[in-house]
C-alpha cells in the first residue's frame, strides 16, 4: 500500500492534507479521501462526481447534514447526472423523490437505476417535467406509459410515443387523434402496427409517407404501390426498405 493511500485511509490525517490527496493521480487514494470523516465538505462535493457512493457512505455524513442541511442539494448540483450514472443508496434516492425541487425529481425520474415504486409515484407528479422524464425513461413499464399516454400535457404524450417500450396498443390509441408531429414519430416507432403504417404511407405529407415507407413493418403490397411514384423521395424510401419485393 502506498504512503498516500495510507494517509487517505487514516482518520487522523488532517483535513488540509486530505485536500492535497484529493487531487492525487491514484483513484484509490481519491476514493479513500471521499470516505475519510476528516475530509472537508467542499472536497467531498468535488469528489462526489467521481465517487458518490464513497461520499454518501462517509462515516461523518449524519454530522455533515446537521451542520449543512443543504449538503445533498450541493452534492446533486456538483453532478446533475448522478442518478443516471450510478447505483446509489436508497436513502439518497428517497431524498430526491421527496425533494421540493422539480429538477431533482425529474433527474431521478429519468434514471434506469430506480425501483418501480419510485416510477409509479413520479408518474403522478404534479410537475409536467417530472412526468416527461418518466415517459422518457427506457425502463418505464408499459402500464405506466399507458397511463401517461392519456396525460393532458402534449409533451408528456409525445415522450410516450418516443419511448421504445410503448406498445402497439398505445400507439394505436394515440394515432387515432394526433397531429403531424405525432405522425412522424409514430411512422418511425418499432412497435407501430402495420395498418397504421399503411395509413401513414398513403398520407399526402411526403415526409410522413416516406418515414412509413422506410419502416420494416410496412406491408409489401404498400411498397409495391410506390415503385413508380412520381415523387423521387417516395421511390427512394421504397428502395431503402430491405423488405421491398423484387419485381
CSV table of C-alpha atoms in Angstrom, one decimal:
chain,number,residue,atom,x,y,z
A,1,UNK,CA,0.0,0.0,0.0
A,2,UNK,CA,1.4,3.4,-0.9
A,3,UNK,CA,2.0,6.1,1.7
A,4,UNK,CA,-0.5,8.4,0.1
A,5,UNK,CA,-3.2,5.7,0.3
A,6,UNK,CA,-2.3,5.0,3.9
A,7,UNK,CA,-2.7,8.7,4.8
A,8,UNK,CA,-6.0,8.9,2.9
A,9,UNK,CA,-7.4,6.0,4.9
A,10,UNK,CA,-6.1,7.3,8.3
A,11,UNK,CA,-8.9,9.1,10.1
A,12,UNK,CA,-6.3,11.1,12.0
A,13,UNK,CA,-5.0,12.7,8.8
A,14,UNK,CA,-5.6,16.5,8.9
A,15,UNK,CA,-8.2,17.9,6.5
A,16,UNK,CA,-5.6,20.1,4.7
A,17,UNK,CA,-3.5,17.0,3.9
A,18,UNK,CA,-6.7,15.2,2.7
A,19,UNK,CA,-7.4,18.2,0.5
A,20,UNK,CA,-4.0,17.6,-1.2
A,21,UNK,CA,-4.6,13.9,-1.5
A,22,UNK,CA,-8.0,14.5,-3.1
A,23,UNK,CA,-6.2,15.5,-6.3
A,24,UNK,CA,-3.9,12.5,-6.3
A,25,UNK,CA,-3.4,10.7,-9.6
A,26,UNK,CA,-4.3,7.5,-7.8
A,27,UNK,CA,-8.0,6.6,-8.0
A,28,UNK,CA,-7.9,4.5,-4.8
A,29,UNK,CA,-6.4,7.4,-2.9
A,30,UNK,CA,-9.1,9.8,-4.0
A,31,UNK,CA,-11.8,7.3,-3.1
A,32,UNK,CA,-10.2,6.9,0.3
A,33,UNK,CA,-10.3,10.6,0.8
A,34,UNK,CA,-14.1,10.6,0.0
A,35,UNK,CA,-14.6,8.0,2.7
A,36,UNK,CA,-12.5,9.8,5.4
A,37,UNK,CA,-14.6,11.6,8.1
A,38,UNK,CA,-12.0,14.3,8.3
A,39,UNK,CA,-12.4,15.4,4.7
A,40,UNK,CA,-13.8,18.9,4.3
A,41,UNK,CA,-17.3,19.5,2.9
A,42,UNK,CA,-16.1,21.3,-0.2
A,43,UNK,CA,-13.6,18.5,-1.0
A,44,UNK,CA,-16.4,15.9,-0.6
A,45,UNK,CA,-18.6,17.9,-3.0
A,46,UNK,CA,-15.8,17.9,-5.6
A,47,UNK,CA,-15.2,14.1,-5.2
A,48,UNK,CA,-18.9,13.4,-5.5
A,49,UNK,CA,-18.9,13.3,-9.3
A,50,UNK,CA,-16.3,10.5,-9.3
A,51,UNK,CA,-17.1,8.6,-6.1
A,52,UNK,CA,-20.7,9.4,-5.0
A,53,UNK,CA,-21.2,6.2,-3.0
A,54,UNK,CA,-18.0,6.8,-1.1
A,55,UNK,CA,-19.1,10.3,-0.2
A,56,UNK,CA,-22.6,9.1,0.8
A,57,UNK,CA,-21.1,6.3,2.9
A,58,UNK,CA,-18.8,8.7,4.7
A,59,UNK,CA,-18.9,8.0,8.5
A,60,UNK,CA,-19.4,11.7,9.1
A,61,UNK,CA,-22.5,12.0,6.9
A,62,UNK,CA,-25.0,12.5,9.7
A,63,UNK,CA,-22.9,15.2,11.2
A,64,UNK,CA,-22.4,16.9,7.9
A,65,UNK,CA,-26.2,17.0,7.3
A,66,UNK,CA,-26.7,18.6,10.7
A,67,UNK,CA,-24.1,21.2,10.0
A,68,UNK,CA,-25.2,21.8,6.4
A,69,UNK,CA,-28.9,20.8,5.8
A,70,UNK,CA,-28.3,21.6,2.1
A,71,UNK,CA,-25.5,19.1,1.7
A,72,UNK,CA,-27.4,16.7,-0.5
A,73,UNK,CA,-28.5,19.6,-2.8
A,74,UNK,CA,-24.9,20.7,-3.0
A,75,UNK,CA,-23.9,17.2,-4.0
A,76,UNK,CA,-26.5,16.9,-6.6
A,77,UNK,CA,-25.6,20.3,-8.1
A,78,UNK,CA,-22.0,19.1,-8.5
A,79,UNK,CA,-23.2,16.2,-10.7
A,80,UNK,CA,-26.7,16.5,-12.1
A,81,UNK,CA,-26.4,13.2,-13.9
A,82,UNK,CA,-25.5,11.2,-10.9
A,83,UNK,CA,-28.8,9.3,-10.8
A,84,UNK,CA,-28.3,8.1,-14.4
A,85,UNK,CA,-24.6,7.2,-13.8
A,86,UNK,CA,-24.6,5.3,-10.5
A,87,UNK,CA,-26.4,2.9,-8.3
A,88,UNK,CA,-27.0,5.0,-5.2
A,89,UNK,CA,-28.0,4.3,-1.6
A,90,UNK,CA,-31.8,4.2,-1.2
A,91,UNK,CA,-31.8,7.0,1.4
A,92,UNK,CA,-30.4,9.4,-1.2
A,93,UNK,CA,-33.0,8.2,-3.8
A,94,UNK,CA,-35.7,8.8,-1.2
A,95,UNK,CA,-34.3,12.3,-0.6
A,96,UNK,CA,-34.5,13.1,-4.3
A,97,UNK,CA,-38.0,11.6,-4.6
A,98,UNK,CA,-39.3,13.9,-1.9
A,99,UNK,CA,-37.3,16.9,-2.9
A,100,UNK,CA,-39.2,20.2,-3.3
A,101,UNK,CA,-37.2,20.9,-6.5
A,102,UNK,CA,-38.8,19.5,-9.6
A,103,UNK,CA,-35.5,19.5,-11.4
A,104,UNK,CA,-34.1,17.0,-8.9
A,105,UNK,CA,-37.3,14.8,-9.1
A,106,UNK,CA,-37.1,14.9,-12.9
A,107,UNK,CA,-33.4,13.9,-12.8
A,108,UNK,CA,-34.3,10.9,-10.6
A,109,UNK,CA,-37.3,10.0,-12.9
A,110,UNK,CA,-35.1,9.5,-16.0
A,111,UNK,CA,-32.7,7.2,-14.1
A,112,UNK,CA,-32.7,3.5,-15.2
A,113,UNK,CA,-31.5,2.6,-11.7
A,114,UNK,CA,-34.5,3.3,-9.5
A,115,UNK,CA,-37.2,1.0,-8.2
A,116,UNK,CA,-40.5,0.6,-9.9
A,117,UNK,CA,-42.3,2.0,-6.9
A,118,UNK,CA,-40.4,5.3,-7.5
A,119,UNK,CA,-41.5,5.4,-11.1
A,120,UNK,CA,-45.1,4.9,-10.1
A,121,UNK,CA,-45.0,7.8,-7.7
A,122,UNK,CA,-43.1,10.1,-10.1
A,123,UNK,CA,-45.6,9.3,-12.9
A,124,UNK,CA,-48.2,11.1,-10.7
A,125,UNK,CA,-46.0,14.1,-10.0
A,126,UNK,CA,-47.8,17.5,-10.3
A,127,UNK,CA,-44.9,18.9,-12.4
A,128,UNK,CA,-45.1,18.1,-16.1
A,129,UNK,CA,-41.3,18.0,-16.4
A,130,UNK,CA,-41.2,15.1,-14.0
A,131,UNK,CA,-43.8,13.1,-15.8
A,132,UNK,CA,-42.0,13.8,-19.1
A,133,UNK,CA,-38.9,12.3,-17.5
A,134,UNK,CA,-40.8,9.2,-16.5
A,135,UNK,CA,-42.1,8.9,-20.1
A,136,UNK,CA,-38.6,9.2,-21.5
A,137,UNK,CA,-37.2,6.6,-19.2
A,138,UNK,CA,-36.4,3.4,-21.2
A,139,UNK,CA,-37.1,1.3,-18.0
A,140,UNK,CA,-40.6,2.7,-17.6
A,141,UNK,CA,-43.0,-0.3,-17.9
A,142,UNK,CA,-45.9,-0.3,-20.4
A,143,UNK,CA,-48.5,0.0,-17.7
A,144,UNK,CA,-47.1,3.4,-16.6
A,145,UNK,CA,-46.6,4.5,-20.2
A,146,UNK,CA,-50.3,3.7,-20.9
A,147,UNK,CA,-51.3,6.0,-18.1
A,148,UNK,CA,-49.0,8.8,-19.2
A,149,UNK,CA,-50.3,8.4,-22.8
A,150,UNK,CA,-53.6,9.9,-21.5
A,151,UNK,CA,-51.8,12.9,-19.9
A,152,UNK,CA,-53.2,16.3,-20.7
A,153,UNK,CA,-49.8,17.7,-21.4
A,154,UNK,CA,-48.7,17.4,-25.1
A,155,UNK,CA,-45.0,16.8,-24.4
A,156,UNK,CA,-45.8,14.0,-21.9
A,157,UNK,CA,-47.7,12.2,-24.6
A,158,UNK,CA,-45.0,12.9,-27.1
A,159,UNK,CA,-42.3,11.4,-24.9
A,160,UNK,CA,-44.5,8.3,-24.5
A,161,UNK,CA,-44.7,7.9,-28.3
A,162,UNK,CA,-40.9,8.2,-28.5
A,163,UNK,CA,-40.3,5.6,-25.8
A,164,UNK,CA,-39.3,2.2,-27.4
A,165,UNK,CA,-41.3,0.3,-24.7
A,166,UNK,CA,-44.5,1.9,-25.9
A,167,UNK,CA,-46.8,-0.9,-27.0
A,168,UNK,CA,-48.7,-1.1,-30.3
A,169,UNK,CA,-52.0,-0.7,-28.4
A,170,UNK,CA,-50.8,2.7,-27.0
A,171,UNK,CA,-49.6,3.8,-30.4
A,172,UNK,CA,-52.9,2.8,-32.0
A,173,UNK,CA,-54.8,4.8,-29.3
A,174,UNK,CA,-52.6,7.9,-29.8
A,175,UNK,CA,-52.7,7.6,-33.6
A,176,UNK,CA,-56.4,8.0,-33.7
A,177,UNK,CA,-56.3,11.7,-33.0
A,178,UNK,CA,-52.8,13.1,-33.5
A,179,UNK,CA,-51.1,15.9,-35.3
A,180,UNK,CA,-48.2,15.7,-37.8
A,181,UNK,CA,-45.6,15.8,-35.1
A,182,UNK,CA,-47.0,12.6,-33.6
A,183,UNK,CA,-47.5,11.0,-37.0
A,184,UNK,CA,-43.8,11.5,-37.8
A,185,UNK,CA,-42.8,9.8,-34.6
A,186,UNK,CA,-45.3,7.0,-35.0
A,187,UNK,CA,-44.1,6.4,-38.5
A,188,UNK,CA,-40.6,5.5,-37.1
A,189,UNK,CA,-41.6,3.6,-34.0
A,190,UNK,CA,-40.6,0.0,-33.9
A,191,UNK,CA,-44.0,-1.1,-32.5
A,192,UNK,CA,-46.2,0.7,-34.9
A,193,UNK,CA,-48.9,-1.7,-36.3
A,194,UNK,CA,-49.0,-2.5,-40.0
A,195,UNK,CA,-52.4,-0.9,-40.6
A,196,UNK,CA,-51.2,2.4,-39.0
A,197,UNK,CA,-48.1,2.3,-41.2
A,198,UNK,CA,-50.3,1.7,-44.3
A,199,UNK,CA,-52.4,4.8,-43.4
A,200,UNK,CA,-49.3,6.9,-42.9
A,201,UNK,CA,-47.7,5.7,-46.1
A,202,UNK,CA,-50.7,6.9,-48.0
A,203,UNK,CA,-50.6,10.4,-46.4
A,204,UNK,CA,-50.2,13.4,-48.7
A,205,UNK,CA,-47.5,14.7,-46.5
A,206,UNK,CA,-44.4,13.3,-48.2
A,207,UNK,CA,-42.2,13.3,-45.1
A,208,UNK,CA,-44.6,11.2,-43.1
A,209,UNK,CA,-45.2,9.0,-46.1
A,210,UNK,CA,-41.5,8.4,-46.7
A,211,UNK,CA,-40.9,7.6,-43.0
A,212,UNK,CA,-43.6,5.0,-43.1
A,213,UNK,CA,-42.3,3.5,-46.3
A,214,UNK,CA,-38.9,3.1,-44.8
A,215,UNK,CA,-40.4,1.2,-41.8
A,216,UNK,CA,-39.6,-2.6,-41.7
A,217,UNK,CA,-43.2,-3.5,-40.8
A,218,UNK,CA,-44.9,-1.7,-43.7
A,219,UNK,CA,-46.9,-4.2,-45.8
A,220,UNK,CA,-45.2,-5.3,-49.0
A,221,UNK,CA,-48.2,-4.5,-51.1
A,222,UNK,CA,-48.0,-0.9,-50.0
A,223,UNK,CA,-44.3,-0.8,-51.0
A,224,UNK,CA,-45.3,-2.1,-54.5
A,225,UNK,CA,-47.8,0.7,-54.9
A,226,UNK,CA,-44.9,3.2,-54.7
A,227,UNK,CA,-42.5,1.6,-57.1
A,228,UNK,CA,-43.1,4.1,-59.8
A,229,UNK,CA,-44.4,7.0,-57.7
A,230,UNK,CA,-44.0,10.4,-59.3
A,231,UNK,CA,-42.1,11.7,-56.2
A,232,UNK,CA,-38.5,10.7,-56.1
A,233,UNK,CA,-38.4,10.8,-52.2
A,234,UNK,CA,-41.1,8.1,-52.1
A,235,UNK,CA,-39.3,5.9,-54.6
A,236,UNK,CA,-36.1,6.3,-52.7
A,237,UNK,CA,-37.8,5.3,-49.4
A,238,UNK,CA,-39.1,2.2,-51.1
A,239,UNK,CA,-35.7,1.4,-52.5
A,240,UNK,CA,-34.2,1.9,-49.0
A,241,UNK,CA,-36.6,-0.7,-47.4
A,242,UNK,CA,-34.9,-4.1,-47.3
A,243,UNK,CA,-38.4,-5.7,-47.4
A,244,UNK,CA,-39.3,-4.3,-50.7
A,245,UNK,CA,-40.3,-7.2,-53.0
A,246,UNK,CA,-38.2,-7.7,-56.1
A,247,UNK,CA,-40.2,-7.0,-59.3
